PDB file of C-alpha atoms in Angstrom:
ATOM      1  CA  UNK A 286      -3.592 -22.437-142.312  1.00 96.00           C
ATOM      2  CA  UNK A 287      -2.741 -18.798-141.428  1.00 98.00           C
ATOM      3  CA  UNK A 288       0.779 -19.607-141.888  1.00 98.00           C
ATOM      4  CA  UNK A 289       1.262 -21.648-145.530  1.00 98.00           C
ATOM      5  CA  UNK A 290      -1.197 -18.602-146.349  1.00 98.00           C
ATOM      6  CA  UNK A 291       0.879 -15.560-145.640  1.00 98.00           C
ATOM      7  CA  UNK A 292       4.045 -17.564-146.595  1.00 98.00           C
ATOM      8  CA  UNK A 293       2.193 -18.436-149.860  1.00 98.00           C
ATOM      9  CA  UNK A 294       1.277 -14.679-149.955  1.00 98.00           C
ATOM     10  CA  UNK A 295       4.723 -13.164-149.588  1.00 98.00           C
ATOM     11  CA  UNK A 296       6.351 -15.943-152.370  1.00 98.00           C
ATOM     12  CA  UNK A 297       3.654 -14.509-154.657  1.00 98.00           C
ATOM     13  CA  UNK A 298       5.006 -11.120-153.524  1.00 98.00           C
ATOM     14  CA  UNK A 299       8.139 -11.348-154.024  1.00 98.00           C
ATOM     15  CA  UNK A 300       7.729 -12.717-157.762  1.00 98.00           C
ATOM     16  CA  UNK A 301       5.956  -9.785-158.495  1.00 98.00           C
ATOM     17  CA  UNK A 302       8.835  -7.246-156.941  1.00 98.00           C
ATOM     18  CA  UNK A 303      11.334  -9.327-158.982  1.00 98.00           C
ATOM     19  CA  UNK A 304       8.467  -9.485-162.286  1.00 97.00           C
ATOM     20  CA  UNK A 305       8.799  -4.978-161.776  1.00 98.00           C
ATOM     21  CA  UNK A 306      12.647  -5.238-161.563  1.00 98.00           C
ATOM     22  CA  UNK A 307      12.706  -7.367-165.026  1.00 97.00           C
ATOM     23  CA  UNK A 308      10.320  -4.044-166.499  1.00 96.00           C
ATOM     24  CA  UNK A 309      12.739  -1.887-164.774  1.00 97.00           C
ATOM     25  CA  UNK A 310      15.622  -3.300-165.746  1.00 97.00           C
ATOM     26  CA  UNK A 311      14.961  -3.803-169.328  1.00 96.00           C
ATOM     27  CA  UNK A 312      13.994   0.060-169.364  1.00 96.00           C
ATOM     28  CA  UNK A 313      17.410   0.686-167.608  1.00 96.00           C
ATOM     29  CA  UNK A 314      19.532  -1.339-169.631  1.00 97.00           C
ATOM     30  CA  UNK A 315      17.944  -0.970-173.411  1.00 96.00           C
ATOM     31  CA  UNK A 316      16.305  -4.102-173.453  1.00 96.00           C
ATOM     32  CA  UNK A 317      12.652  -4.146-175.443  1.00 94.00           C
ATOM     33  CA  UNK A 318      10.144  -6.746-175.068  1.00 91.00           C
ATOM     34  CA  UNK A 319      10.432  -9.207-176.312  1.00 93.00           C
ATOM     35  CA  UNK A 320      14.106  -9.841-176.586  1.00 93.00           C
ATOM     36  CA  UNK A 321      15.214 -11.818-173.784  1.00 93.00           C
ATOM     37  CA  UNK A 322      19.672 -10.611-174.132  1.00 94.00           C
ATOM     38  CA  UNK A 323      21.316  -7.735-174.116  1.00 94.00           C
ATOM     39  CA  UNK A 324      23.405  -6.143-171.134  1.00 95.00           C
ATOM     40  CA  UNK A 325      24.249  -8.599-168.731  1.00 96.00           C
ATOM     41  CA  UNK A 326      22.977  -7.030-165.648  1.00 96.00           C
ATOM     42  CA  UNK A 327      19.559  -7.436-167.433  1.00 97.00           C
ATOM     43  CA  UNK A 328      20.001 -11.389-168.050  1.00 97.00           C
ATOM     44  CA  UNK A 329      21.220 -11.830-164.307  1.00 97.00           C
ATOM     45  CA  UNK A 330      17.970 -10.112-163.456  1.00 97.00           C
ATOM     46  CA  UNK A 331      15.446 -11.981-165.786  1.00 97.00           C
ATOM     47  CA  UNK A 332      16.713 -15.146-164.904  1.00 97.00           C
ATOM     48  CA  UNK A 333      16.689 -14.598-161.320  1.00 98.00           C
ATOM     49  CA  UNK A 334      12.690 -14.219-161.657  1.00 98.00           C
ATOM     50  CA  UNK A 335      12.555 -17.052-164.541  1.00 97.00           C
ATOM     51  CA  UNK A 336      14.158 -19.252-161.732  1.00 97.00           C
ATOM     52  CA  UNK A 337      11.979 -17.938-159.027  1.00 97.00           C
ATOM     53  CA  UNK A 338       9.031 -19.291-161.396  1.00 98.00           C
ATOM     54  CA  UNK A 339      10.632 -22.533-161.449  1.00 97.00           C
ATOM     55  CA  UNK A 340      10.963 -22.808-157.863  1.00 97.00           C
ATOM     56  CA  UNK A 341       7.819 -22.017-157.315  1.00 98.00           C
ATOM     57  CA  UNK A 342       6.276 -24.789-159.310  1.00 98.00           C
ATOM     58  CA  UNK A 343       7.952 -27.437-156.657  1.00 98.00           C
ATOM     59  CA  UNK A 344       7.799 -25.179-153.424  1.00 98.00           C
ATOM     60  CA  UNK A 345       3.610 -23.848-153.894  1.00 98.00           C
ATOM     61  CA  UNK A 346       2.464 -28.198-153.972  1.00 98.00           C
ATOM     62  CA  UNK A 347       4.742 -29.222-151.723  1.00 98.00           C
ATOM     63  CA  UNK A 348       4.327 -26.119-149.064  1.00 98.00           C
ATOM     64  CA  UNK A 349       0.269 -26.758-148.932  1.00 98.00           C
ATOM     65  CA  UNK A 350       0.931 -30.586-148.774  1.00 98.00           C
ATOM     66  CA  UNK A 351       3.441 -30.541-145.713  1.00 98.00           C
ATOM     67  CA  UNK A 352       0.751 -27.897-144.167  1.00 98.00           C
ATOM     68  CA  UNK A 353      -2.589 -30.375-144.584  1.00 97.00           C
ATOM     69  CA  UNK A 354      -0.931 -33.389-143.962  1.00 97.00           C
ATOM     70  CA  UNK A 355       1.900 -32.527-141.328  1.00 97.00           C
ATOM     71  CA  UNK A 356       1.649 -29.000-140.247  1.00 98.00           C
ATOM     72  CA  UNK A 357       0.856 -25.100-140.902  1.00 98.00           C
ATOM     73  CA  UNK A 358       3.178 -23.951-138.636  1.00 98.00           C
ATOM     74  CA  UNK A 359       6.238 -25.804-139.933  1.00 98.00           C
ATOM     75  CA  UNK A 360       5.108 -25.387-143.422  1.00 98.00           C
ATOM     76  CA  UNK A 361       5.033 -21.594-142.632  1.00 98.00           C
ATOM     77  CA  UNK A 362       8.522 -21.813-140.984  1.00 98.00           C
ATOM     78  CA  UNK A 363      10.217 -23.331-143.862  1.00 98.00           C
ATOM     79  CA  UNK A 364       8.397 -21.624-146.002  1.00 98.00           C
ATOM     80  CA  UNK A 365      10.348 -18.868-144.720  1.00 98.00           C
ATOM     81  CA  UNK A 366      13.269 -20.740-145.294  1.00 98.00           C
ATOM     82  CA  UNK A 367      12.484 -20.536-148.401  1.00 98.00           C
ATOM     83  CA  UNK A 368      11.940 -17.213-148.593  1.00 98.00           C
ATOM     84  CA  UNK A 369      15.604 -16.107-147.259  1.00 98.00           C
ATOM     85  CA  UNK A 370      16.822 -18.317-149.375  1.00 98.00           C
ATOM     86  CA  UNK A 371      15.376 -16.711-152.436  1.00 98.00           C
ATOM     87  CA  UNK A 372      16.476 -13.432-151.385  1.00 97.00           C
ATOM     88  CA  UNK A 373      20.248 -14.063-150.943  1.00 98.00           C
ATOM     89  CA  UNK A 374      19.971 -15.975-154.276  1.00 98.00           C
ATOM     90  CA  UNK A 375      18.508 -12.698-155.395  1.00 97.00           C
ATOM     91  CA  UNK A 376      21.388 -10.368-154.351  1.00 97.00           C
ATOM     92  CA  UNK A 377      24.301 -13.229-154.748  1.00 97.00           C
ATOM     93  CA  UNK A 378      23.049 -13.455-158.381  1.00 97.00           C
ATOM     94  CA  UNK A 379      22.562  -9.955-159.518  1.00 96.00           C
ATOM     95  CA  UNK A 380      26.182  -9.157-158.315  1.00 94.00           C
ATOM     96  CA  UNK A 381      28.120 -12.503-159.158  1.00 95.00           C
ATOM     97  CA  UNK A 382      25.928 -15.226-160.363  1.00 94.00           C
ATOM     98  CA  UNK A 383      29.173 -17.359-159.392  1.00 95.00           C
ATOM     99  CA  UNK A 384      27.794 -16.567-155.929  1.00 96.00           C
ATOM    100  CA  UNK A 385      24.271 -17.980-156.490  1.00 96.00           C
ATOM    101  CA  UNK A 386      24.599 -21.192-154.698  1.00 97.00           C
ATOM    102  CA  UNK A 387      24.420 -20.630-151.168  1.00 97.00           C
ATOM    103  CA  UNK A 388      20.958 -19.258-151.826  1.00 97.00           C
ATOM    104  CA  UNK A 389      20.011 -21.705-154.092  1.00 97.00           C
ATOM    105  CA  UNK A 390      20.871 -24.843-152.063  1.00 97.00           C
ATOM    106  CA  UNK A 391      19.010 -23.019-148.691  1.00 98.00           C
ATOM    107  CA  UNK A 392      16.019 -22.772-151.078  1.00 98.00           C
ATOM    108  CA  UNK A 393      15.891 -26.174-152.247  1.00 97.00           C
ATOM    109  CA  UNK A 394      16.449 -27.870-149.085  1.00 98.00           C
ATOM    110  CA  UNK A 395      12.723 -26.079-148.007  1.00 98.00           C
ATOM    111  CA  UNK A 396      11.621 -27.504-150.931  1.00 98.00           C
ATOM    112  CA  UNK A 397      12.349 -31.094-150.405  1.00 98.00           C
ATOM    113  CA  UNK A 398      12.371 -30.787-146.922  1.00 98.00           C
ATOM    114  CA  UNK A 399       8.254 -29.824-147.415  1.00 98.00           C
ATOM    115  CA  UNK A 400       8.058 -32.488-150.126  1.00 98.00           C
ATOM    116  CA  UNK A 401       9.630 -35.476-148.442  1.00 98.00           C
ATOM    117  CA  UNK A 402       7.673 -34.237-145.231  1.00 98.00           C
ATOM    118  CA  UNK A 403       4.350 -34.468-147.078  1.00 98.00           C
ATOM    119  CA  UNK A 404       4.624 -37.619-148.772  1.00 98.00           C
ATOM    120  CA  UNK A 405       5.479 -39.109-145.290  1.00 98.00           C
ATOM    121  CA  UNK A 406       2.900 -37.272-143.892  1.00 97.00           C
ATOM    122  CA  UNK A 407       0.323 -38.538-146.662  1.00 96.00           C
ATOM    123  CA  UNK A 408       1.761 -41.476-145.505  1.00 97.00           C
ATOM    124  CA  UNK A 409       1.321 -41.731-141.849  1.00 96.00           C
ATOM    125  CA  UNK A 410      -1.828 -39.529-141.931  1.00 89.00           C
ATOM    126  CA  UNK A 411      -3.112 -39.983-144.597  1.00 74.00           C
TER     127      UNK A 411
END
Protein backbone atom coordinates (compact mmCIF):
# COMPACT_ATOMS: atom_id res chain seq x y z
CA UNK A 1 0.00 0.00 0.00
CA UNK A 2 3.10 2.24 -0.36
CA UNK A 3 1.30 4.15 -2.90
CA UNK A 4 -2.53 5.10 -1.46
CA UNK A 5 -0.04 5.85 1.59
CA UNK A 6 2.18 8.58 0.28
CA UNK A 7 -0.73 9.80 -1.95
CA UNK A 8 -2.84 9.84 1.27
CA UNK A 9 0.22 11.58 2.86
CA UNK A 10 0.72 14.40 0.40
CA UNK A 11 -3.47 15.17 0.28
CA UNK A 12 -3.02 15.56 4.05
CA UNK A 13 -0.10 17.84 3.10
CA UNK A 14 -1.37 19.87 1.01
CA UNK A 15 -4.51 20.73 3.33
CA UNK A 16 -2.24 21.79 5.78
CA UNK A 17 -0.12 24.27 3.23
CA UNK A 18 -3.55 25.60 2.15
CA UNK A 19 -4.88 25.46 6.32
CA UNK A 20 -1.21 28.10 6.78
CA UNK A 21 -2.27 30.19 3.70
CA UNK A 22 -5.95 30.74 5.33
CA UNK A 23 -3.66 32.03 8.79
CA UNK A 24 -1.60 33.91 6.39
CA UNK A 25 -4.00 35.33 4.52
CA UNK A 26 -6.32 36.48 7.12
CA UNK A 27 -3.13 38.22 8.75
CA UNK A 28 -2.49 39.77 5.24
CA UNK A 29 -5.78 40.90 4.45
CA UNK A 30 -7.31 42.11 8.07
CA UNK A 31 -9.32 39.25 8.62
CA UNK A 32 -9.59 38.02 12.58
CA UNK A 33 -10.72 34.74 13.64
CA UNK A 34 -13.42 34.08 13.64
CA UNK A 35 -15.00 36.09 10.91
CA UNK A 36 -15.16 34.13 7.89
CA UNK A 37 -15.57 37.76 5.04
CA UNK A 38 -13.78 40.48 4.45
CA UNK A 39 -11.34 41.17 1.39
CA UNK A 40 -12.02 38.97 -1.30
CA UNK A 41 -8.68 37.54 -1.90
CA UNK A 42 -9.17 36.13 1.68
CA UNK A 43 -12.68 34.35 0.83
CA UNK A 44 -11.13 32.89 -2.51
CA UNK A 45 -8.48 31.50 -0.21
CA UNK A 46 -10.64 30.04 2.70
CA UNK A 47 -12.87 28.46 0.49
CA UNK A 48 -10.34 26.92 -1.60
CA UNK A 49 -9.23 24.88 1.69
CA UNK A 50 -13.06 24.59 2.95
CA UNK A 51 -13.51 22.80 -0.50
CA UNK A 52 -10.35 20.85 -0.25
CA UNK A 53 -12.03 19.47 3.12
CA UNK A 54 -14.96 18.53 1.22
CA UNK A 55 -13.15 16.71 -1.32
CA UNK A 56 -11.41 14.98 0.87
CA UNK A 57 -14.32 13.41 2.64
CA UNK A 58 -15.22 11.47 -0.86
CA UNK A 59 -11.55 11.06 -2.25
CA UNK A 60 -9.73 9.54 1.49
CA UNK A 61 -12.82 6.28 1.41
CA UNK A 62 -12.87 5.89 -1.93
CA UNK A 63 -8.82 6.12 -2.57
CA UNK A 64 -8.20 3.19 0.24
CA UNK A 65 -11.21 1.22 -1.22
CA UNK A 66 -10.02 1.20 -4.99
CA UNK A 67 -6.39 0.34 -3.34
CA UNK A 68 -7.69 -2.97 -1.14
CA UNK A 69 -10.06 -4.09 -3.45
CA UNK A 70 -8.57 -3.20 -7.02
CA UNK A 71 -5.16 -1.80 -6.70
CA UNK A 72 -2.35 0.39 -4.81
CA UNK A 73 -0.73 1.33 -7.70
CA UNK A 74 -3.70 2.75 -9.61
CA UNK A 75 -5.14 4.12 -6.50
CA UNK A 76 -1.75 5.94 -6.07
CA UNK A 77 -1.84 7.09 -9.76
CA UNK A 78 -5.13 8.70 -9.59
CA UNK A 79 -4.61 9.72 -6.51
CA UNK A 80 -2.24 11.90 -8.14
CA UNK A 81 -4.76 12.86 -10.40
CA UNK A 82 -6.23 14.11 -7.83
CA UNK A 83 -3.65 15.87 -6.55
CA UNK A 84 -2.96 18.08 -9.87
CA UNK A 85 -6.21 18.59 -9.97
CA UNK A 86 -6.40 20.25 -6.62
CA UNK A 87 -3.55 22.35 -7.35
CA UNK A 88 -4.74 24.04 -10.60
CA UNK A 89 -8.10 24.45 -8.75
CA UNK A 90 -5.86 26.10 -6.22
CA UNK A 91 -4.20 28.72 -8.50
CA UNK A 92 -7.37 28.99 -11.08
CA UNK A 93 -9.36 29.97 -7.93
CA UNK A 94 -7.22 32.36 -6.07
CA UNK A 95 -6.82 34.42 -9.35
CA UNK A 96 -10.38 34.04 -11.04
CA UNK A 97 -12.62 31.69 -9.26
CA UNK A 98 -14.52 31.89 -12.78
CA UNK A 99 -11.52 29.73 -13.72
CA UNK A 100 -12.04 27.02 -11.05
CA UNK A 101 -13.53 24.37 -13.14
CA UNK A 102 -10.98 22.77 -15.08
CA UNK A 103 -9.43 21.82 -11.76
CA UNK A 104 -12.40 20.95 -10.20
CA UNK A 105 -13.83 18.54 -12.81
CA UNK A 106 -9.97 16.75 -13.10
CA UNK A 107 -10.42 16.31 -9.32
CA UNK A 108 -13.69 14.80 -9.27
CA UNK A 109 -13.27 12.49 -12.04
CA UNK A 110 -10.31 10.73 -9.51
CA UNK A 111 -12.84 10.71 -7.19
CA UNK A 112 -15.48 8.73 -8.88
CA UNK A 113 -13.20 7.13 -10.99
CA UNK A 114 -11.70 5.45 -7.38
CA UNK A 115 -15.29 5.13 -6.15
CA UNK A 116 -16.99 3.43 -9.05
CA UNK A 117 -13.65 1.32 -9.30
CA UNK A 118 -14.07 0.10 -5.72
CA UNK A 119 -17.55 -0.74 -5.58
CA UNK A 120 -16.87 -2.91 -8.73
CA UNK A 121 -13.98 -4.11 -7.25
CA UNK A 122 -15.92 -5.01 -3.88
CA UNK A 123 -17.86 -6.49 -6.34
CA UNK A 124 -15.79 -8.81 -8.35
CA UNK A 125 -13.35 -9.37 -5.44
CA UNK A 126 -14.93 -9.04 -2.92
Amino acid sequence: MVWTVMVTAAVLLMYLVLGGLVSRARQMFGVPAPAMTGDPRFERIYRVHQNTAEQMILFLPSLWMFAVYVSDLWAGLLGVVFLAGRGIYAMSYFSDPGKRAPGFFLGMFACLALLIGAVIGVLVNG
